[in-house]
Amino acid sequence: MNKFKYCLMAAALMTVTAVGFTSCGDDDDVEKTDNPAEPVVKAAKTKDTAILLCSFGSTYHEATHVYDETVKEFKEAFPEADVYLSFSSNTCIGRLEATRDEAYYHIDQWLNAFAEAGYTRVAVQSLHVIPGEEYLSVMNTTVKKNFMIRDYPSVNVLKGANLLAEDEDTEAVAEALYSHYKTSLADKHNILLLMGHGNPNDSYNANQKYADIEVAMQAKTSSKNVFVGTVDYGKMLFWPLNEKTEQPLDTPNPECIYSKLMDYCKTNNLEPKDINVFLAPFMSIAGDHAHNDLWGLEDGDDASLATPQSDNCWRLKLQYLGFNIDQTETHPADQTDADHGIESGCKIKALGDYPEIRKIWLNHLKENWNDADAWENGEGYQPE
């Protein structure tokens, strides 16, 4: 699986239509005006404060509505600021530019354009789920090291945390998901299986956020019939891999999805054929991982070779084991071969589809908006 693994979470439709993307050259003499985002920002600027929403990006069309709604809600909540949307993946930027008549810019291009356009304050709000490598790279390197310290130390910056930054965020997300699946989860014959992306480097401790969500949701159910796995973190895969060889281990670990499902069946005296599984991405948008790693919409329905150790999607592995798959929230069966998704009709429900979950991102920025001490600049890092 992982056919387009480089396009994580998330899809984005830019808030303004711009000129075509032009890569900056390697010549040290290239002026900042060669930044293609700069004329767009200068034309769009109406305030002294800019808000930049940061996502990894995606090429899946149906995911863009999540970002449309998010941008709209931030504009309504912060009328004193201009709101923009960015990608950190150059690959996703290029793919969307090749298929759509719009330009997409990287986070650093937007930031530099803001400074050149005269914004005195820039708020950077993460749309990431966990505080993993991608989130830390954006906040610590792109925003702090490069923009604030190296390039534009006089601009005041406010950084908004990822979705699951605090324990109360975990509880709020768990409550939103539980409320949606509450009726189904009342029956022990139903299971909700969530797929997060996962952070491959466990040293960040970001993967603990998935375990926390599982605990929080199981606490709300009598049968503890909610499980969270990942597509990219060894211990929480469907079946664990050897970290050195990346080959399936002979024996599954307790944290992997296979073990959790088998234990559930044993505890409840059920066979897989007695259980209906609801599949959902625990990601900000329903992009490549949701369509391919979770649902495997291009893989057909032949589950005969989809053993728990195989490289097949979760849907086929579950069908191989004998589980029934609920089809309520999936992609239209007659459009499984659509190029990078469809414009409408997709029923896969990601985290960003929930208004109450989008509000958590918004509140992370709002909670420090009027705190002068929360706005920082790079002047204190400059040599005397």
Coordinates of C-alpha atoms in Angstrom, one line a residue:
M1 CA 0.0 0.0 0.0
N2 CA 1.1 3.6 0.6
K3 CA 0.8 4.4 -3.1
F4 CA 1.0 8.1 -2.5
K5 CA 2.4 8.1 1.0
Y6 CA 4.0 11.5 0.6
C7 CA 0.6 13.1 0.6
L8 CA -0.6 12.8 4.2
M9 CA -3.4 14.5 5.7
A10 CA -4.8 16.6 4.5
A11 CA -6.0 18.5 0.9
A12 CA -6.2 22.2 0.5
L13 CA -7.9 24.7 -1.8
M14 CA -6.1 28.0 -1.6
T15 CA -7.9 31.1 -0.3
V16 CA -6.9 33.2 -3.3
T17 CA -6.4 32.5 -7.0
A18 CA -2.8 33.2 -8.0
V19 CA -0.3 33.3 -10.8
G20 CA 1.4 30.0 -11.7
F21 CA 4.0 28.5 -9.5
T22 CA 7.6 29.4 -10.3
S23 CA 10.4 27.8 -8.3
C24 CA 13.1 30.0 -6.9
G25 CA 16.5 29.4 -8.4
D26 CA 19.8 28.6 -6.6
D27 CA 21.4 32.0 -7.6
D28 CA 22.3 33.9 -4.4
D29 CA 21.4 37.1 -6.3
V30 CA 17.8 36.2 -6.8
E31 CA 15.6 38.9 -5.3
K32 CA 12.7 38.2 -2.9
T33 CA 10.4 39.5 -5.6
D34 CA 10.9 36.2 -7.4
N35 CA 8.7 34.6 -4.7
P36 CA 5.5 33.9 -6.7
A37 CA 3.4 34.4 -3.5
E38 CA 4.5 37.9 -3.1
P39 CA 2.4 39.7 -5.7
V40 CA -0.6 37.6 -4.6
V41 CA -0.2 38.7 -1.0
K42 CA 0.3 42.3 -1.9
A43 CA -2.9 42.3 -3.9
A44 CA -4.9 40.5 -1.2
K45 CA -3.6 42.4 1.8
T46 CA -6.3 44.4 3.6
K47 CA -5.2 44.1 7.3
D48 CA -1.9 44.4 9.3
T49 CA -2.3 40.8 10.6
A50 CA -2.1 37.6 8.6
I51 CA -3.2 34.1 9.7
L52 CA -1.5 31.2 7.9
L53 CA -3.1 27.8 8.2
C54 CA -0.5 25.0 7.7
S55 CA -1.2 21.6 6.3
F56 CA 1.0 18.9 4.7
G57 CA -1.3 18.9 1.7
S58 CA -3.0 16.3 -0.5
T59 CA -4.0 15.7 -4.1
Y60 CA -7.5 14.4 -3.3
H61 CA -10.3 16.7 -4.5
E62 CA -12.9 15.7 -2.0
A63 CA -10.7 16.6 0.9
T64 CA -10.6 20.3 -0.1
H65 CA -14.0 21.1 1.4
V66 CA -12.5 20.6 4.9
Y67 CA -10.1 23.4 4.2
D68 CA -12.8 25.6 2.6
E69 CA -14.8 25.3 5.8
T70 CA -11.7 25.9 8.0
V71 CA -10.7 29.0 6.2
K72 CA -14.2 30.4 6.3
E73 CA -14.5 29.8 10.1
F74 CA -11.1 31.5 10.7
K75 CA -12.2 34.5 8.7
E76 CA -15.4 34.8 10.7
A77 CA -13.6 34.4 14.0
F78 CA -10.8 36.8 13.2
P79 CA -12.2 39.6 11.1
E80 CA -9.2 41.8 11.9
A81 CA -6.9 39.4 10.0
D82 CA -6.3 38.1 6.4
V83 CA -6.5 34.3 6.3
Y84 CA -4.3 32.2 4.0
L85 CA -3.8 28.4 3.6
S86 CA -0.5 26.7 2.9
F87 CA 1.0 23.3 2.1
S88 CA 4.4 22.0 3.4
S89 CA 4.6 19.3 0.7
N90 CA 6.1 20.4 -2.6
T91 CA 5.0 17.2 -4.2
C92 CA 1.4 17.9 -3.3
I93 CA 1.7 21.5 -4.4
G94 CA 3.0 20.4 -7.8
R95 CA 0.4 17.7 -8.4
L96 CA -2.5 20.0 -7.6
E97 CA -1.0 22.8 -9.8
A98 CA -0.8 20.3 -12.7
T99 CA -4.4 19.4 -12.4
R100 CA -6.1 22.6 -11.3
D101 CA -6.0 26.1 -12.6
E102 CA -4.7 27.6 -9.4
A103 CA -1.4 28.2 -7.7
Y104 CA -0.3 26.6 -4.5
Y105 CA 2.5 27.8 -2.3
H106 CA 4.8 26.4 0.4
I107 CA 4.7 27.7 4.0
D108 CA 7.9 29.6 3.7
Q109 CA 6.8 31.4 0.5
W110 CA 3.7 32.7 2.2
L111 CA 5.6 33.8 5.3
N112 CA 8.2 35.7 3.3
A113 CA 5.5 37.3 1.2
F114 CA 3.7 38.4 4.3
A115 CA 6.8 40.2 5.6
E116 CA 7.5 41.9 2.2
A117 CA 3.9 43.0 2.0
G118 CA 4.2 44.8 5.4
Y119 CA 2.3 42.6 7.8
T120 CA 3.4 43.4 11.3
R121 CA 1.9 40.3 12.9
V122 CA 1.7 36.8 11.5
A123 CA -0.2 34.0 13.3
V124 CA 0.7 30.5 12.2
Q125 CA -1.9 27.8 13.0
S126 CA -1.1 24.2 12.6
L127 CA -3.7 21.9 11.1
H128 CA -1.8 18.8 12.1
V129 CA -3.3 16.2 14.4
I130 CA -0.3 15.1 16.6
P131 CA 3.0 16.9 17.5
G132 CA 5.1 14.7 15.2
E133 CA 8.0 15.4 12.9
E134 CA 6.0 17.3 10.4
Y135 CA 4.5 19.6 13.0
L136 CA 7.8 20.3 14.7
S137 CA 9.6 20.9 11.4
V138 CA 7.0 23.6 10.5
M139 CA 7.0 25.3 13.9
N140 CA 10.7 25.0 14.9
T141 CA 12.5 25.2 11.6
T142 CA 10.3 26.9 8.9
V143 CA 8.6 29.4 11.3
K144 CA 11.1 30.0 14.1
K145 CA 14.6 29.3 12.8
N146 CA 14.1 30.5 9.2
F147 CA 11.4 33.1 9.3
M148 CA 11.6 34.6 12.8
I149 CA 15.3 34.5 13.5
R150 CA 17.1 34.4 10.2
D151 CA 15.0 36.4 7.8
Y152 CA 12.4 38.7 9.4
P153 CA 13.2 39.2 13.1
S154 CA 11.0 42.3 13.5
V155 CA 7.7 40.5 12.6
N156 CA 5.6 39.4 15.6
V157 CA 4.5 35.8 15.4
L158 CA 1.9 33.7 17.2
K159 CA 2.0 29.9 16.9
G160 CA -1.2 27.8 17.3
A161 CA -0.8 24.2 18.6
N162 CA -1.7 21.0 16.8
L163 CA -5.1 19.3 17.4
L164 CA -4.2 17.1 20.3
A165 CA -2.0 19.5 22.2
E166 CA -3.7 19.1 25.6
D167 CA -5.7 16.5 27.5
E168 CA -8.9 18.5 27.1
D169 CA -8.4 18.3 23.3
T170 CA -8.2 14.6 23.4
E171 CA -11.4 14.5 25.4
A172 CA -13.2 16.9 23.0
V173 CA -12.1 14.9 19.9
A174 CA -13.2 11.6 21.6
E175 CA -16.6 13.1 22.5
A176 CA -17.2 14.3 18.9
L177 CA -16.4 10.9 17.4
Y178 CA -18.3 9.0 20.1
S179 CA -21.4 11.2 19.5
H180 CA -21.3 10.4 15.8
Y181 CA -21.0 6.6 16.3
K182 CA -22.9 6.4 19.6
T183 CA -25.8 4.3 18.4
S184 CA -23.6 1.8 16.6
L185 CA -21.2 1.5 19.5
A186 CA -24.0 0.6 21.9
D187 CA -23.9 -2.9 20.3
K188 CA -20.9 -5.1 21.0
H189 CA -21.3 -6.6 17.5
N190 CA -20.1 -3.3 16.1
I191 CA -16.5 -2.0 16.2
L192 CA -15.1 1.4 15.2
L193 CA -11.6 1.2 13.8
L194 CA -9.7 4.4 13.3
M195 CA -6.5 4.8 11.2
G196 CA -4.1 7.5 12.2
H197 CA -1.0 8.4 10.2
G198 CA 1.5 7.8 13.0
N199 CA 5.0 9.2 13.5
P200 CA 7.7 6.8 12.4
N201 CA 10.2 8.2 14.9
D202 CA 9.0 7.2 18.4
S203 CA 11.3 9.5 20.2
Y204 CA 8.8 12.4 19.7
N205 CA 6.3 10.5 21.9
A206 CA 3.6 11.8 19.5
N207 CA 2.1 8.4 18.9
Q208 CA 1.0 8.3 22.5
K209 CA -1.8 10.7 21.4
Y210 CA -3.4 7.8 19.5
A211 CA -3.4 5.6 22.5
D212 CA -4.9 8.4 24.6
I213 CA -7.8 8.8 22.1
E214 CA -8.4 5.0 22.2
V215 CA -8.5 5.1 26.0
A216 CA -10.8 8.1 26.0
M217 CA -13.3 6.6 23.6
Q218 CA -13.3 3.2 25.2
A219 CA -14.2 4.9 28.5
K220 CA -17.4 6.1 26.8
T221 CA -18.5 2.6 25.6
S222 CA -19.7 -0.4 27.6
S223 CA -18.0 -2.8 25.3
K224 CA -14.7 -0.9 24.7
N225 CA -15.3 -1.4 21.0
V226 CA -13.1 1.4 19.6
F227 CA -9.5 0.8 18.4
V228 CA -6.9 3.1 17.0
G229 CA -4.0 2.1 14.7
T230 CA -1.6 3.8 12.4
V231 CA -0.3 3.4 8.8
D232 CA 3.2 4.5 9.7
Y233 CA 4.1 3.6 13.2
G234 CA 5.5 0.1 13.8
K235 CA 3.8 -1.0 17.0
M236 CA 0.4 0.3 16.0
L237 CA 0.2 -1.0 12.4
F238 CA -2.3 -3.6 11.4
W239 CA 0.5 -6.2 11.8
P240 CA 3.9 -5.2 13.2
L241 CA 7.1 -5.0 11.1
N242 CA 10.7 -5.7 11.9
E243 CA 12.2 -2.2 12.3
K244 CA 15.4 -3.2 10.6
T245 CA 14.2 -5.3 7.7
E246 CA 10.7 -3.8 7.4
Q247 CA 9.3 -7.3 7.0
P248 CA 6.3 -8.6 8.9
L249 CA 7.2 -10.1 12.3
D250 CA 6.2 -13.7 12.9
T251 CA 4.3 -12.8 16.1
P252 CA 2.1 -9.8 16.5
N253 CA 2.6 -7.4 19.4
P254 CA -0.4 -6.5 21.7
E255 CA -0.6 -2.9 20.4
C256 CA -1.2 -3.8 16.7
I257 CA -4.7 -3.8 15.3
Y258 CA -4.7 -7.6 14.6
S259 CA -4.0 -8.4 18.2
K260 CA -6.6 -6.0 19.5
L261 CA -9.3 -7.4 17.2
M262 CA -8.5 -11.0 18.1
D263 CA -8.5 -10.2 21.8
Y264 CA -11.9 -8.4 21.4
C265 CA -13.4 -11.5 19.7
K266 CA -12.1 -13.7 22.5
T267 CA -13.2 -11.5 25.3
N268 CA -16.8 -11.2 23.9
N269 CA -17.0 -14.8 22.7
L270 CA -17.6 -13.7 19.1
E271 CA -16.3 -14.7 15.7
P272 CA -15.2 -12.2 13.1
K273 CA -18.3 -13.0 11.1
D274 CA -20.4 -11.8 14.0
I275 CA -18.8 -8.3 13.9
N276 CA -19.5 -5.3 11.7
V277 CA -16.5 -2.9 11.4
F278 CA -16.9 0.9 10.9
L279 CA -13.7 2.3 9.2
A280 CA -12.7 5.9 9.5
P281 CA -9.4 7.9 9.1
F282 CA -8.1 9.6 12.2
M283 CA -6.6 12.3 10.0
S284 CA -7.5 15.8 9.3
I285 CA -8.7 15.0 5.8
A286 CA -9.8 12.0 3.7
G287 CA -6.9 11.8 1.3
D288 CA -4.5 9.1 0.0
H289 CA -4.2 7.1 3.2
A290 CA -8.0 7.0 3.7
H291 CA -8.7 6.0 0.1
N292 CA -5.9 3.5 -0.3
D293 CA -4.4 2.3 2.9
L294 CA -7.7 2.1 4.8
W295 CA -10.3 1.4 2.1
G296 CA -8.2 0.2 -0.8
L297 CA -10.7 1.6 -3.2
E298 CA -8.6 0.6 -6.3
D299 CA -7.9 -2.9 -5.0
G300 CA -11.3 -4.5 -5.7
D301 CA -13.0 -7.0 -3.5
D302 CA -10.8 -10.1 -3.7
A303 CA -9.5 -10.7 -0.2
S304 CA -8.2 -14.2 -0.8
L305 CA -4.5 -13.1 -0.4
A306 CA -5.0 -10.2 2.1
T307 CA -3.5 -12.0 5.1
P308 CA -2.9 -9.9 8.2
Q309 CA 0.8 -9.8 7.3
S310 CA 0.2 -8.7 3.7
D311 CA 0.6 -5.2 2.2
N312 CA -3.1 -5.0 1.4
C313 CA -5.5 -2.3 2.7
W314 CA -7.2 -2.7 6.1
R315 CA -10.6 -3.3 4.5
L316 CA -9.3 -6.4 2.6
K317 CA -7.4 -7.7 5.6
L318 CA -10.5 -7.5 7.7
Q319 CA -12.6 -9.2 5.0
Y320 CA -9.9 -12.0 4.8
L321 CA -10.3 -12.5 8.6
G322 CA -14.1 -12.7 8.2
F323 CA -15.2 -9.4 9.5
N324 CA -18.1 -7.5 7.9
I325 CA -17.4 -4.0 6.7
D326 CA -20.0 -1.2 7.1
Q327 CA -20.4 0.6 3.8
T328 CA -22.1 3.7 5.1
E329 CA -19.1 6.0 5.1
T330 CA -17.1 5.2 2.0
H331 CA -16.4 6.3 -1.6
P332 CA -19.1 5.8 -4.3
A333 CA -18.5 2.3 -5.7
D334 CA -18.9 3.5 -9.3
Q335 CA -16.1 6.0 -9.0
T336 CA -13.3 4.0 -7.4
D337 CA -11.1 4.7 -10.4
A338 CA -11.4 8.5 -10.3
D339 CA -8.2 10.4 -10.6
H340 CA -7.2 11.5 -7.1
G341 CA -10.8 11.4 -5.8
I342 CA -13.9 13.1 -6.9
E343 CA -15.5 16.5 -6.4
S344 CA -18.5 15.2 -4.5
G345 CA -20.2 12.1 -3.2
C346 CA -17.4 10.8 -1.0
K347 CA -18.7 9.8 2.4
I348 CA -15.4 9.0 4.1
K349 CA -15.5 11.2 7.3
A350 CA -12.2 12.6 8.5
L351 CA -11.6 14.7 11.6
G352 CA -11.8 17.9 9.7
D353 CA -15.4 17.0 8.7
Y354 CA -16.6 17.6 12.3
P355 CA -17.3 21.3 13.0
E356 CA -16.6 20.7 16.7
I357 CA -13.2 19.3 15.9
R358 CA -12.3 22.2 13.5
K359 CA -13.2 24.5 16.4
I360 CA -10.4 23.0 18.5
W361 CA -7.8 24.3 16.0
L362 CA -9.5 27.6 16.0
N363 CA -9.5 27.8 19.8
H364 CA -5.8 27.1 20.0
L365 CA -5.2 30.3 18.2
K366 CA -7.9 32.3 19.9
E367 CA -6.8 31.4 23.4
N368 CA -3.6 33.4 23.0
W369 CA -4.7 36.0 20.5
N370 CA -5.0 38.9 22.9
D371 CA -2.0 37.9 25.0
A372 CA 0.8 40.2 24.1
D373 CA 3.4 37.9 25.6
A374 CA 2.3 35.1 23.3
W375 CA 3.4 37.0 20.2
E376 CA 7.1 36.7 19.7
N377 CA 9.7 37.9 17.3
G378 CA 13.3 37.0 16.5
E379 CA 15.0 40.2 17.6
G380 CA 16.1 38.7 20.9
Y381 CA 18.0 36.0 19.0
Q382 CA 20.1 38.5 16.9
P383 CA 23.8 39.0 17.7
E384 CA 24.7 42.3 19.3

